[in-house]
CSV table of C-alpha atoms in Angstrom, one decimal:
chain,number,residue,atom,x,y,z
A,615,GLU,CA,-38.9,-36.1,-6.2
A,616,PRO,CA,-35.2,-35.8,-7.2
A,617,ARG,CA,-34.0,-36.9,-10.7
A,618,SER,CA,-31.3,-39.4,-11.4
A,619,PRO,CA,-27.8,-37.9,-11.9
A,620,TRP,CA,-27.8,-38.5,-15.7
A,621,CYS,CA,-31.3,-37.2,-16.2
A,622,CYS,CA,-30.3,-34.2,-14.1
A,623,LEU,CA,-27.3,-33.6,-16.2
A,624,ALA,CA,-29.5,-33.9,-19.4
A,625,TRP,CA,-32.1,-31.4,-18.1
A,626,THR,CA,-29.4,-29.0,-17.0
A,627,LEU,CA,-28.0,-29.0,-20.6
A,628,VAL,CA,-31.4,-28.5,-22.1
A,629,ILE,CA,-32.2,-25.6,-19.6
A,630,GLY,CA,-28.8,-24.1,-20.3
A,631,THR,CA,-29.2,-24.3,-24.0
A,632,MET,CA,-32.6,-22.7,-23.8
A,633,ASN,CA,-31.3,-20.0,-21.4
A,634,SER,CA,-28.4,-19.3,-23.9
A,635,LEU,CA,-30.8,-19.1,-26.8
A,636,VAL,CA,-33.1,-16.5,-25.0
A,637,PHE,CA,-30.0,-14.6,-24.0
A,638,LEU,CA,-28.8,-14.6,-27.7
A,639,LEU,CA,-32.3,-13.5,-28.8
A,640,ASN,CA,-32.2,-10.6,-26.3
A,641,LEU,CA,-28.7,-9.6,-27.5
A,642,LEU,CA,-29.8,-9.7,-31.1
A,643,LEU,CA,-32.9,-7.7,-30.5
A,644,MET,CA,-30.9,-5.1,-28.6
A,645,PHE,CA,-28.3,-4.9,-31.3
A,646,VAL,CA,-30.8,-4.3,-34.1
A,647,ILE,CA,-32.7,-1.7,-32.1
A,648,PHE,CA,-29.6,0.3,-31.0
A,649,THR,CA,-28.2,0.1,-34.6
A,650,VAL,CA,-31.3,1.5,-36.0
A,651,VAL,CA,-31.8,4.3,-33.5
A,652,LEU,CA,-28.2,5.3,-33.5
A,653,LEU,CA,-27.8,5.3,-37.3
A,654,PRO,CA,-28.0,9.0,-37.5
A,655,THR,CA,-25.3,9.6,-34.9
A,656,ILE,CA,-23.1,7.0,-36.8
A,657,VAL,CA,-23.6,8.6,-40.2
A,658,VAL,CA,-22.9,12.2,-38.7
A,659,VAL,CA,-19.7,11.0,-36.9
A,660,TYR,CA,-18.6,9.0,-39.8
A,661,PHE,CA,-18.7,11.9,-42.2
A,662,GLY,CA,-17.3,14.4,-39.7
A,663,PHE,CA,-14.2,12.0,-39.3
A,664,GLN,CA,-14.0,11.1,-42.9
A,665,CYS,CA,-13.7,14.7,-44.3
A,666,HIS,CA,-11.5,16.1,-41.3
A,667,SER,CA,-8.0,17.0,-42.7
A,668,GLN,CA,-6.4,15.6,-39.5
A,669,VAL,CA,-8.1,12.4,-39.2
A,670,LEU,CA,-8.7,10.7,-42.5
A,671,HIS,CA,-9.0,13.4,-45.0
A,672,SER,CA,-10.9,11.7,-47.9
A,673,SER,CA,-10.6,12.9,-51.3
A,674,ALA,CA,-14.3,12.5,-52.0
A,675,ARG,CA,-15.9,15.3,-54.0
A,676,TYR,CA,-18.4,16.3,-51.1
A,677,CYS,CA,-15.3,16.5,-48.7
A,678,LYS,CA,-13.8,19.1,-51.0
A,679,SER,CA,-16.9,21.0,-52.0
A,680,VAL,CA,-19.1,20.9,-49.0
A,681,LEU,CA,-17.1,19.9,-45.8
A,682,ASP,CA,-14.1,21.8,-44.6
A,683,ASP,CA,-12.4,21.3,-41.2
A,684,ASN,CA,-14.6,23.5,-39.2
A,685,SER,CA,-17.9,21.9,-40.7
A,686,SER,CA,-16.2,18.4,-40.1
A,687,SER,CA,-15.7,19.3,-36.5
A,688,ALA,CA,-19.1,20.5,-36.1
A,689,LEU,CA,-20.5,17.2,-37.5
A,690,ILE,CA,-18.4,15.3,-35.0
A,691,ILE,CA,-19.6,17.4,-32.0
A,692,LEU,CA,-23.1,17.3,-33.3
A,693,GLY,CA,-23.0,13.5,-33.5
A,694,PHE,CA,-21.7,12.9,-30.0
A,695,VAL,CA,-24.3,15.5,-28.6
A,696,ILE,CA,-27.2,13.7,-30.1
A,697,MET,CA,-26.1,10.3,-29.1
A,698,SER,CA,-27.0,10.8,-25.4
A,699,PRO,CA,-30.8,11.2,-26.1
A,700,LEU,CA,-30.7,8.6,-28.8
A,701,LEU,CA,-29.2,6.0,-26.3
A,702,VAL,CA,-32.1,6.7,-23.9
A,703,VAL,CA,-34.6,6.3,-26.8
A,704,ALA,CA,-33.0,3.0,-27.9
A,705,MET,CA,-33.1,1.7,-24.4
A,706,ALA,CA,-36.7,2.7,-23.8
A,707,ILE,CA,-37.7,0.9,-27.0
A,708,TYR,CA,-35.7,-2.2,-26.2
A,709,CYS,CA,-37.2,-2.3,-22.6
A,710,SER,CA,-40.7,-1.9,-23.7
A,711,LEU,CA,-40.4,-4.5,-26.3
A,712,ALA,CA,-38.7,-6.9,-24.1
A,713,ARG,CA,-41.6,-6.3,-21.6
A,714,ARG,CA,-44.3,-6.7,-24.2
A,715,LEU,CA,-42.8,-9.9,-25.5
A,716,GLN,CA,-42.0,-11.1,-22.0
A,717,LEU,CA,-38.5,-12.1,-23.0
A,718,LEU,CA,-37.0,-11.9,-19.7
A,719,GLY,CA,-39.6,-14.2,-18.3
A,720,CYS,CA,-38.3,-17.0,-20.7
A,721,PHE,CA,-35.2,-17.6,-18.6
A,722,GLN,CA,-35.7,-20.9,-16.6
A,723,PRO,CA,-34.2,-21.7,-13.2
A,724,TYR,CA,-31.8,-24.7,-13.0
A,725,SER,CA,-33.9,-26.1,-10.1
A,726,LEU,CA,-36.1,-27.7,-12.8
A,727,ALA,CA,-33.3,-30.0,-13.6
A,728,LEU,CA,-33.0,-31.2,-10.0
A,729,TYR,CA,-36.6,-32.3,-9.3
A,730,LYS,CA,-39.3,-33.9,-11.4
A,731,GLY,CA,-42.7,-32.5,-12.0
A,732,GLY,CA,-41.6,-28.7,-12.2
A,733,ARG,CA,-43.3,-26.4,-14.4
A,734,TRP,CA,-41.5,-24.5,-17.2
A,735,CYS,CA,-42.1,-21.1,-15.7
A,736,ARG,CA,-42.1,-19.6,-12.3
A,737,ARG,CA,-45.3,-19.0,-10.4
A,738,GLY,CA,-46.9,-15.6,-11.4
A,739,GLU,CA,-45.1,-15.3,-14.7
A,740,GLY,CA,-46.7,-15.9,-18.0
A,741,ALA,CA,-44.3,-15.9,-20.9
A,742,PRO,CA,-44.7,-17.2,-24.6
A,743,CYS,CA,-42.2,-19.8,-24.0
A,744,CYS,CA,-43.6,-21.3,-20.8
A,745,ALA,CA,-45.9,-24.3,-20.7
A,746,ARG,CA,-49.7,-23.9,-20.6
A,747,GLY,CA,-51.3,-23.8,-17.4
A,748,CYS,CA,-49.0,-21.3,-15.7
A,749,ASN,CA,-50.5,-18.0,-14.3
A,750,THR,CA,-50.7,-15.4,-17.2
A,751,GLN,CA,-50.9,-12.2,-15.1
A,752,LEU,CA,-48.1,-9.7,-16.1
A,753,LYS,CA,-46.3,-8.2,-13.3
A,754,ALA,CA,-43.9,-5.2,-13.5
A,755,TRP,CA,-41.6,-6.3,-10.7
A,756,VAL,CA,-41.1,-9.8,-9.5
């Protein structure tokens, strides 16, 4: 049975807010994972650029005693070379964690706002944010 226009608008706002919160949770989780996994690359490239004479040329003691221009260039190149495998590792960690927590199943369709009696999850998807009584089988592809 269709909802009234005001009720439909209210449910649209509720579903939109919930979908936005789930999106922000996914974004925060992705940011944390990528930051932690890419931290070695960030540190190596930072020190390479900081101690190179044609970029920042810091007057720090380690730049004068340990790193010259050749070693700074080597650090910059090493940082960019190890970035590719670390990006793959970070994406694999995020995807496995999102699948395990079933975060992508928490997005709700806007059709719930149009009709009364709809469930909080689509048929065949079980997610922690869905209402009880839904099918809890996990499918890799929907």
